[in-house]
Amino acid sequence: MRTEPLLEQPTRPTWGDWLLVGLLWTFAGLPYLVGAQPAVLAVVATVQIVPLAWRRAHPVVVFGTVALATLSQVPFSDNVIAANIALLFALYSLAAWASSNLELVLGLSVCAVGALVAGADWAEFAAVEPGAGFPWRLFVIKAVMCLAVTVAAAALGDAARRRRQLVLQLRARAEDAERERDQHAQLAAQSERTRIAREMHDVVAHALAVIVVQSDGAAYAVRHTGSVGTAADALETIGATSREALAETRRLVGVLREEGSAAELAPSAGAGDIATLVDRVRDAGLPVQLETDGALEGLPREVGAAAYRVVQEALTNVIKHGGPDATASVTITRADDRLEVTVSDTGRGLLPGADDQHGHGLVGMRERTSVLGGSLRTGPRPGGGFVVTAEIPCGERTSAT
């Protein structure tokens, strides 16, 4: 059964429909008004042809009207008339626009009966020898010809319907694909903004941690030791850290404000910046050792960025929670297709409630590693302190360029 909605089905005749009706009536109806044929055939032809204007909007009603008009010609004419072609147009439209197969089957049945009636009427009229009996051979020929043209009209109409439905389905799929593309773009933009928000948290948290430590150190130096040089060095470190954080924050905010510029303006911190990060933390007063053994060479960009942020967040936590005598070490190794980043310290570790599994720091590191298929382990270090270990898949080692 045809259950799909027939989209774009006209509800009223178009100029093309009226043009078809006008041409058919001119060649198949008008001659009966000016010739010697019975005038009633002009009326029959008109009733057959004019309803075709509504053949797409109301295919069942039009087919029934044209079929009755065609049947009504039998008492007035024993031969085919040109207007009979209107029945083929009506059957074609029934096959193309009807809403169910039952309507098409009924239409074909009516045409089959009509073909038998017309074949008998026309065969008897065309018999060469009157009184020689019913011309069965001629009847079969004419009936088969009528059945053939009706089946062909129905087949063409059904093919047109299938083609139209295919076009509509392809159009619907294209619209769905376009909507899905827009949704993916929106999700990608949202994901990018979320990533940028995490980047901003890392930048600001790290900078503020350095600023707090340096400002406390400067205040202590001025009040208790009178060392202006130490205070000046701390203030310079605060200024450099603040300027760098401000520049990166502006860049991140610019990404959020300008549509389509995320890829161009996204933070570029990666594996090559880890050494600079460690130097900056060391200048801030936290003794840090870095061991890489060439593990950072040839890393994919996203892996290098994740490693950088893990080191940054872990050192930020050491600055905030490790205490004044804490030291830290950063060890980065690479075995086959996995990168291992370990940041350990000798401080007092996280204070209760300072940054647990629900805090932004550890959760952020865990998200960065898990999104790349890696894992993160954190916990107290034997003998005191804290250790953060991240394992990130990085693919096969590639040669550095």
CSV table of C-alpha atoms in Angstrom, one decimal:
chain,number,residue,atom,x,y,z
A,1,MET,CA,0.0,0.0,0.0
A,2,ARG,CA,1.1,3.6,-0.7
A,3,THR,CA,1.4,5.1,2.7
A,4,GLU,CA,4.0,7.8,2.0
A,5,PRO,CA,2.7,11.4,1.8
A,6,LEU,CA,2.6,12.7,-1.7
A,7,LEU,CA,4.4,15.9,-1.2
A,8,GLU,CA,4.1,18.8,-3.7
A,9,GLN,CA,0.8,17.5,-5.0
A,10,PRO,CA,-1.0,20.4,-6.6
A,11,THR,CA,-4.3,21.5,-5.1
A,12,ARG,CA,-5.5,23.4,-8.1
A,13,PRO,CA,-4.9,23.4,-11.9
A,14,THR,CA,-1.8,25.1,-13.2
A,15,TRP,CA,-1.4,27.0,-16.5
A,16,GLY,CA,0.2,23.8,-17.9
A,17,ASP,CA,-2.9,21.8,-17.1
A,18,TRP,CA,-5.2,24.3,-18.8
A,19,LEU,CA,-2.8,24.3,-21.8
A,20,LEU,CA,-3.1,20.6,-22.1
A,21,VAL,CA,-6.9,20.7,-21.9
A,22,GLY,CA,-7.0,23.5,-24.5
A,23,LEU,CA,-4.8,21.5,-27.0
A,24,LEU,CA,-6.7,18.3,-26.5
A,25,TRP,CA,-10.1,20.0,-26.9
A,26,THR,CA,-8.9,21.8,-30.0
A,27,PHE,CA,-7.9,18.7,-31.8
A,28,ALA,CA,-10.3,16.2,-30.2
A,29,GLY,CA,-13.5,18.2,-29.4
A,30,LEU,CA,-13.7,21.2,-31.7
A,31,PRO,CA,-14.0,19.1,-34.9
A,32,TYR,CA,-17.3,17.7,-33.7
A,33,LEU,CA,-18.8,21.2,-33.6
A,34,VAL,CA,-17.8,22.1,-37.2
A,35,GLY,CA,-18.1,18.7,-38.9
A,36,ALA,CA,-20.9,16.4,-39.9
A,37,GLN,CA,-20.5,14.3,-36.7
A,38,PRO,CA,-23.3,14.2,-34.1
A,39,ALA,CA,-23.0,17.3,-31.9
A,40,VAL,CA,-23.5,15.2,-28.8
A,41,LEU,CA,-20.0,13.8,-29.4
A,42,ALA,CA,-18.7,17.3,-28.8
A,43,VAL,CA,-20.4,17.3,-25.4
A,44,VAL,CA,-19.0,13.9,-24.7
A,45,ALA,CA,-15.5,15.0,-25.7
A,46,THR,CA,-15.7,18.1,-23.6
A,47,VAL,CA,-16.7,16.1,-20.5
A,48,GLN,CA,-13.8,13.7,-21.2
A,49,ILE,CA,-11.2,16.4,-21.7
A,50,VAL,CA,-12.0,19.4,-19.4
A,51,PRO,CA,-11.7,17.4,-16.1
A,52,LEU,CA,-8.1,16.7,-16.9
A,53,ALA,CA,-7.2,20.1,-15.6
A,54,TRP,CA,-7.8,18.7,-12.1
A,55,ARG,CA,-6.2,15.3,-12.8
A,56,ARG,CA,-3.3,15.8,-10.3
A,57,ALA,CA,-5.3,17.5,-7.5
A,58,HIS,CA,-8.2,15.0,-7.6
A,59,PRO,CA,-7.0,11.9,-9.6
A,60,VAL,CA,-9.7,9.5,-8.5
A,61,VAL,CA,-12.6,11.9,-9.2
A,62,VAL,CA,-11.2,12.9,-12.6
A,63,PHE,CA,-10.7,9.3,-13.6
A,64,GLY,CA,-14.2,8.3,-12.6
A,65,THR,CA,-15.7,11.3,-14.5
A,66,VAL,CA,-13.6,10.6,-17.7
A,67,ALA,CA,-14.4,6.9,-17.5
A,68,LEU,CA,-18.2,7.5,-17.3
A,69,ALA,CA,-17.9,10.1,-20.2
A,70,THR,CA,-16.1,7.5,-22.3
A,71,LEU,CA,-18.7,4.9,-21.6
A,72,SER,CA,-21.5,7.3,-22.5
A,73,GLN,CA,-20.2,7.6,-26.1
A,74,VAL,CA,-21.1,3.9,-26.9
A,75,PRO,CA,-24.8,4.7,-27.8
A,76,PHE,CA,-23.6,7.5,-30.1
A,77,SER,CA,-20.6,6.1,-31.8
A,78,ASP,CA,-19.4,2.6,-32.8
A,79,ASN,CA,-15.9,3.7,-33.5
A,80,VAL,CA,-13.0,5.2,-31.5
A,81,ILE,CA,-13.0,9.0,-31.2
A,82,ALA,CA,-10.0,11.2,-30.6
A,83,ALA,CA,-11.2,12.3,-27.2
A,84,ASN,CA,-10.8,8.7,-25.9
A,85,ILE,CA,-7.1,9.6,-25.3
A,86,ALA,CA,-8.3,11.5,-22.3
A,87,LEU,CA,-8.9,8.2,-20.5
A,88,LEU,CA,-5.2,7.3,-20.9
A,89,PHE,CA,-4.2,10.7,-19.4
A,90,ALA,CA,-6.7,10.1,-16.5
A,91,LEU,CA,-5.3,6.6,-15.9
A,92,TYR,CA,-1.7,7.9,-16.0
A,93,SER,CA,-2.6,10.6,-13.4
A,94,LEU,CA,-4.3,8.0,-11.3
A,95,ALA,CA,-1.2,5.9,-11.2
A,96,ALA,CA,1.0,8.9,-10.6
A,97,TRP,CA,-1.0,10.7,-7.9
A,98,ALA,CA,-3.4,8.2,-6.2
A,99,SER,CA,-2.8,7.6,-2.5
A,100,SER,CA,-3.3,3.9,-2.5
A,101,ASN,CA,-2.7,0.8,-4.7
A,102,LEU,CA,-6.4,-0.1,-4.4
A,103,GLU,CA,-7.4,3.0,-6.3
A,104,LEU,CA,-5.0,2.1,-9.1
A,105,VAL,CA,-6.2,-1.5,-9.2
A,106,LEU,CA,-9.8,-0.3,-9.5
A,107,GLY,CA,-8.8,2.0,-12.2
A,108,LEU,CA,-7.1,-0.8,-14.2
A,109,SER,CA,-10.2,-3.0,-13.7
A,110,VAL,CA,-12.5,-0.3,-15.1
A,111,CYS,CA,-10.1,0.1,-18.1
A,112,ALA,CA,-10.0,-3.7,-18.6
A,113,VAL,CA,-13.8,-3.9,-18.7
A,114,GLY,CA,-13.9,-0.8,-21.0
A,115,ALA,CA,-11.3,-2.4,-23.3
A,116,LEU,CA,-13.6,-5.5,-23.7
A,117,VAL,CA,-16.6,-3.4,-24.3
A,118,ALA,CA,-14.8,-1.1,-26.7
A,119,GLY,CA,-13.2,-4.1,-28.5
A,120,ALA,CA,-16.5,-5.8,-29.0
A,121,ASP,CA,-18.2,-2.5,-30.2
A,122,TRP,CA,-15.4,-1.6,-32.6
A,123,ALA,CA,-14.9,-5.1,-33.9
A,124,GLU,CA,-18.6,-5.4,-34.8
A,125,PHE,CA,-18.5,-2.0,-36.5
A,126,ALA,CA,-15.4,-2.9,-38.5
A,127,ALA,CA,-16.6,-6.3,-39.6
A,128,VAL,CA,-16.1,-6.7,-43.3
A,129,GLU,CA,-18.9,-9.1,-43.9
A,130,PRO,CA,-22.2,-8.2,-42.2
A,131,GLY,CA,-24.2,-11.2,-41.0
A,132,ALA,CA,-21.1,-13.5,-41.0
A,133,GLY,CA,-21.2,-13.8,-37.2
A,134,PHE,CA,-19.3,-12.0,-34.5
A,135,PRO,CA,-15.7,-11.2,-35.6
A,136,TRP,CA,-13.8,-12.8,-32.6
A,137,ARG,CA,-10.4,-12.4,-34.2
A,138,LEU,CA,-10.9,-8.7,-34.7
A,139,PHE,CA,-12.4,-8.4,-31.2
A,140,VAL,CA,-9.3,-10.0,-29.6
A,141,ILE,CA,-6.9,-7.8,-31.6
A,142,LYS,CA,-8.7,-4.6,-30.6
A,143,ALA,CA,-9.2,-5.7,-27.0
A,144,VAL,CA,-5.5,-6.6,-26.6
A,145,MET,CA,-4.5,-3.3,-28.1
A,146,CYS,CA,-6.8,-1.4,-25.7
A,147,LEU,CA,-5.5,-3.4,-22.8
A,148,ALA,CA,-1.9,-2.8,-23.9
A,149,VAL,CA,-2.2,1.0,-24.1
A,150,THR,CA,-4.0,1.2,-20.7
A,151,VAL,CA,-1.3,-0.9,-19.0
A,152,ALA,CA,1.4,1.2,-20.6
A,153,ALA,CA,-0.3,4.4,-19.4
A,154,ALA,CA,-0.6,3.0,-15.9
A,155,ALA,CA,3.1,1.8,-15.9
A,156,LEU,CA,4.3,5.2,-17.0
A,157,GLY,CA,2.3,6.9,-14.3
A,158,ASP,CA,3.6,4.6,-11.6
A,159,ALA,CA,7.2,5.2,-12.9
A,160,ALA,CA,6.6,8.9,-12.7
A,161,ARG,CA,5.3,8.5,-9.1
A,162,ARG,CA,8.4,6.5,-8.1
A,163,ARG,CA,10.7,9.0,-9.7
A,164,ARG,CA,9.0,11.9,-7.9
A,165,GLN,CA,9.2,10.1,-4.6
A,166,LEU,CA,12.9,9.3,-5.1
A,167,VAL,CA,13.5,13.0,-5.8
A,168,LEU,CA,11.6,14.0,-2.7
A,169,GLN,CA,13.5,11.4,-0.6
A,170,LEU,CA,16.8,12.6,-1.9
A,171,ARG,CA,15.8,16.2,-1.2
A,172,ALA,CA,14.8,15.2,2.4
A,173,ARG,CA,18.1,13.4,2.9
A,174,ALA,CA,20.0,16.4,1.6
A,175,GLU,CA,18.1,18.7,4.1
A,176,ASP,CA,18.7,16.2,6.9
A,177,ALA,CA,22.4,16.1,6.0
A,178,GLU,CA,22.5,19.9,6.0
A,179,ARG,CA,20.8,20.0,9.4
A,180,GLU,CA,23.2,17.4,10.7
A,181,ARG,CA,26.2,19.3,9.4
A,182,ASP,CA,25.0,22.5,11.1
A,183,GLN,CA,24.4,20.5,14.4
A,184,HIS,CA,27.9,19.0,14.1
A,185,ALA,CA,29.3,22.5,13.6
A,186,GLN,CA,27.4,23.8,16.6
A,187,LEU,CA,28.6,20.9,18.7
A,188,ALA,CA,32.2,21.4,17.5
A,189,ALA,CA,32.0,25.1,18.4
A,190,GLN,CA,30.6,24.3,21.8
A,191,SER,CA,33.3,21.7,22.4
A,192,GLU,CA,35.9,24.2,21.3
A,193,ARG,CA,34.5,26.8,23.7
A,194,THR,CA,34.6,24.3,26.5
A,195,ARG,CA,38.2,23.4,25.7
A,196,ILE,CA,39.1,27.1,25.6
A,197,ALA,CA,37.4,27.6,29.0
A,198,ARG,CA,39.6,24.8,30.4
A,199,GLU,CA,42.6,26.5,28.8
A,200,MET,CA,41.7,29.8,30.4
A,201,HIS,CA,41.3,28.1,33.8
A,202,ASP,CA,44.8,26.6,33.5
A,203,VAL,CA,46.4,29.9,32.4
A,204,VAL,CA,44.7,32.0,35.1
A,205,ALA,CA,45.2,29.4,37.9
A,206,HIS,CA,48.9,29.0,37.0
A,207,ALA,CA,49.6,32.7,36.8
A,208,LEU,CA,47.7,33.5,40.0
A,209,ALA,CA,49.6,30.7,41.9
A,210,VAL,CA,52.9,32.2,40.8
A,211,ILE,CA,51.8,35.7,41.6
A,212,VAL,CA,50.6,34.7,45.1
A,213,VAL,CA,53.9,32.9,45.9
A,214,GLN,CA,56.1,35.8,44.5
A,215,SER,CA,54.1,38.5,46.2
A,216,ASP,CA,54.3,36.7,49.6
A,217,GLY,CA,58.0,36.2,49.1
A,218,ALA,CA,58.5,39.9,48.2
A,219,ALA,CA,56.5,41.0,51.2
A,220,TYR,CA,58.5,38.7,53.5
A,221,ALA,CA,61.8,40.0,52.0
A,222,VAL,CA,60.9,43.6,52.5
A,223,ARG,CA,59.6,43.2,56.0
A,224,HIS,CA,62.0,40.7,57.6
A,225,THR,CA,65.2,40.8,55.6
A,226,GLY,CA,65.2,44.2,54.0
A,227,SER,CA,66.3,42.6,50.8
A,228,VAL,CA,65.1,45.0,48.1
A,229,GLY,CA,66.8,43.1,45.4
A,230,THR,CA,64.9,39.9,46.2
A,231,ALA,CA,61.6,41.8,46.3
A,232,ALA,CA,62.4,43.4,43.0
A,233,ASP,CA,63.1,40.1,41.4
A,234,ALA,CA,59.8,38.8,42.7
A,235,LEU,CA,58.0,41.8,41.3
A,236,GLU,CA,59.6,41.3,37.9
A,237,THR,CA,58.5,37.7,37.9
A,238,ILE,CA,55.0,38.8,38.8
A,239,GLY,CA,55.0,41.3,36.0
A,240,ALA,CA,56.3,38.8,33.4
A,241,THR,CA,53.8,36.2,34.5
A,242,SER,CA,50.9,38.6,34.5
A,243,ARG,CA,51.7,40.0,31.1
A,244,GLU,CA,52.0,36.5,29.6
A,245,ALA,CA,48.7,35.4,31.3
A,246,LEU,CA,47.0,38.6,30.1
A,247,ALA,CA,48.2,38.1,26.5
A,248,GLU,CA,47.0,34.5,26.4
A,249,THR,CA,43.7,35.4,28.1
A,250,ARG,CA,43.1,38.1,25.5
A,251,ARG,CA,43.8,35.5,22.8
A,252,LEU,CA,41.3,33.1,24.3
A,253,VAL,CA,38.6,35.7,24.7
A,254,GLY,CA,39.2,36.7,21.1
A,255,VAL,CA,38.5,33.1,20.0
A,256,LEU,CA,35.3,33.2,21.9
A,257,ARG,CA,34.2,36.5,20.4
A,258,GLU,CA,35.1,35.9,16.7
A,259,GLU,CA,33.2,33.1,15.0
A,260,GLY,CA,35.2,30.9,12.7
A,261,SER,CA,38.6,31.9,14.2
A,262,ALA,CA,39.0,29.2,16.8
A,263,ALA,CA,41.4,27.1,14.7
A,264,GLU,CA,43.5,30.1,13.9
A,265,LEU,CA,43.7,31.6,17.4
A,266,ALA,CA,43.6,28.5,19.5
A,267,PRO,CA,46.4,28.4,22.1
A,268,SER,CA,49.6,26.9,20.6
A,269,ALA,CA,51.2,25.7,23.9
A,270,GLY,CA,52.6,22.2,23.3
A,271,ALA,CA,55.4,19.8,24.0
A,272,GLY,CA,58.0,22.4,22.9
A,273,ASP,CA,56.9,24.8,25.6
A,274,ILE,CA,57.3,22.5,28.6
A,275,ALA,CA,60.9,23.5,29.1
A,276,THR,CA,60.0,27.2,29.1
A,277,LEU,CA,57.2,26.4,31.6
A,278,VAL,CA,59.6,24.6,33.9
A,279,ASP,CA,62.0,27.5,33.7
A,280,ARG,CA,59.3,30.0,34.6
A,281,VAL,CA,58.2,27.9,37.6
A,282,ARG,CA,61.8,27.6,38.7
A,283,ASP,CA,62.3,31.4,38.4
A,284,ALA,CA,59.1,31.7,40.6
A,285,GLY,CA,61.0,30.0,43.4
A,286,LEU,CA,60.0,26.3,43.1
A,287,PRO,CA,63.1,24.1,42.4
A,288,VAL,CA,62.1,21.9,39.5
A,289,GLN,CA,64.0,19.3,37.6
A,290,LEU,CA,63.0,18.2,34.0
A,291,GLU,CA,64.0,15.0,32.3
A,292,THR,CA,62.7,14.2,28.9
A,293,ASP,CA,65.4,12.1,27.1
A,294,GLY,CA,64.0,13.2,23.7
A,295,ALA,CA,60.5,11.8,24.4
A,296,LEU,CA,58.9,15.1,23.3
A,297,GLU,CA,60.3,14.9,19.7
A,298,GLY,CA,57.8,14.1,16.9
A,299,LEU,CA,54.7,14.1,19.2
A,300,PRO,CA,51.3,14.8,17.7
A,301,ARG,CA,50.1,18.3,18.5
A,302,GLU,CA,47.1,17.3,20.6
A,303,VAL,CA,49.3,14.9,22.7
A,304,GLY,CA,51.9,17.6,23.2
A,305,ALA,CA,49.2,20.1,24.3
A,306,ALA,CA,47.8,17.6,26.8
A,307,ALA,CA,51.3,16.8,28.2
A,308,TYR,CA,51.9,20.6,28.6
A,309,ARG,CA,48.7,21.2,30.4
A,310,VAL,CA,49.2,18.2,32.7
A,311,VAL,CA,52.7,19.5,33.7
A,312,GLN,CA,51.3,23.0,34.1
A,313,GLU,CA,48.4,22.0,36.3
A,314,ALA,CA,50.5,19.6,38.4
A,315,LEU,CA,53.2,22.3,39.1
A,316,THR,CA,50.5,24.8,39.8
A,317,ASN,CA,49.2,22.5,42.5
A,318,VAL,CA,52.7,22.1,43.9
A,319,ILE,CA,53.0,25.9,44.1
A,320,LYS,CA,49.7,26.2,45.9
A,321,HIS,CA,49.8,23.2,48.2
A,322,GLY,CA,53.4,22.0,48.4
A,323,GLY,CA,54.6,24.4,51.0
A,324,PRO,CA,57.8,26.6,51.1
A,325,ASP,CA,60.3,23.8,51.1
A,326,ALA,CA,58.8,21.7,48.4
A,327,THR,CA,60.8,20.6,45.3
A,328,ALA,CA,59.4,19.0,42.2
A,329,SER,CA,60.6,16.8,39.3
A,330,VAL,CA,59.1,16.3,35.9
A,331,THR,CA,59.9,13.1,34.1
A,332,ILE,CA,58.6,12.4,30.6
A,333,THR,CA,59.3,9.1,29.0
A,334,ARG,CA,58.1,7.4,25.8
A,335,ALA,CA,57.8,3.7,25.2
A,336,ASP,CA,56.5,2.6,21.8
A,337,ASP,CA,53.2,4.3,21.4
A,338,ARG,CA,52.6,5.7,24.8
A,339,LEU,CA,53.9,8.9,26.5
A,340,GLU,CA,54.2,8.9,30.3
A,341,VAL,CA,54.3,12.2,32.1
A,342,THR,CA,55.2,12.1,35.8
A,343,VAL,CA,55.2,15.1,38.1
A,344,SER,CA,56.2,14.4,41.7
A,345,ASP,CA,57.0,16.7,44.6
A,346,THR,CA,58.4,16.6,48.1
A,347,GLY,CA,55.8,18.9,49.6
A,348,ARG,CA,53.0,18.3,52.1
A,349,GLY,CA,50.5,17.3,49.3
A,350,LEU,CA,47.0,18.5,49.0
A,351,LEU,CA,45.3,19.8,52.0
A,352,PRO,CA,42.0,18.2,52.9
A,353,GLY,CA,39.3,19.6,50.6
A,354,ALA,CA,41.8,21.7,48.7
A,355,ASP,CA,41.5,19.9,45.4
A,356,ASP,CA,40.0,16.4,45.4
A,357,GLN,CA,38.5,14.3,42.7
A,358,HIS,CA,35.7,16.9,42.3
A,359,GLY,CA,38.1,19.9,41.9
A,360,HIS,CA,38.8,21.5,38.5
A,361,GLY,CA,42.5,20.8,38.5
A,362,LEU,CA,42.7,17.0,38.7
A,363,VAL,CA,39.4,16.6,36.8
A,364,GLY,CA,40.8,18.9,34.1
A,365,MET,CA,43.9,16.8,33.8
A,366,ARG,CA,41.9,13.6,33.8
A,367,GLU,CA,39.6,14.9,31.0
A,368,ARG,CA,42.6,15.9,28.9
A,369,THR,CA,44.2,12.5,29.1
A,370,SER,CA,40.9,10.5,28.8
A,371,VAL,CA,39.8,12.3,25.6
A,372,LEU,CA,42.9,11.0,23.9
A,373,GLY,CA,42.4,7.4,25.3
A,374,GLY,CA,44.9,7.8,28.1
A,375,SER,CA,44.7,7.6,31.9
A,376,LEU,CA,45.7,9.6,34.9
A,377,ARG,CA,46.9,8.4,38.3
A,378,THR,CA,47.3,10.7,41.3
A,379,GLY,CA,48.0,10.2,45.0
A,380,PRO,CA,50.4,10.6,47.9
A,381,ARG,CA,54.0,9.9,47.3
A,382,PRO,CA,55.8,7.4,49.6
A,383,GLY,CA,57.9,9.4,52.0
A,384,GLY,CA,55.8,12.6,51.6
A,385,GLY,CA,54.6,14.7,48.8
A,386,PHE,CA,52.3,14.1,45.9
A,387,VAL,CA,52.7,12.4,42.5
A,388,VAL,CA,50.7,12.8,39.2
A,389,THR,CA,51.2,10.2,36.4
A,390,ALA,CA,49.6,10.6,33.0
A,391,GLU,CA,49.8,8.0,30.3
A,392,ILE,CA,48.7,9.2,26.8
A,393,PRO,CA,48.7,7.2,23.6
A,394,CYS,CA,50.8,9.0,21.0
A,395,GLY,CA,51.3,6.6,18.1
A,396,GLU,CA,54.5,5.4,16.6
A,397,ARG,CA,57.6,7.6,17.1
A,398,THR,CA,58.2,9.9,14.1
A,399,SER,CA,61.4,11.5,13.2
A,400,ALA,CA,61.7,15.1,14.3
A,401,THR,CA,61.6,17.7,11.6
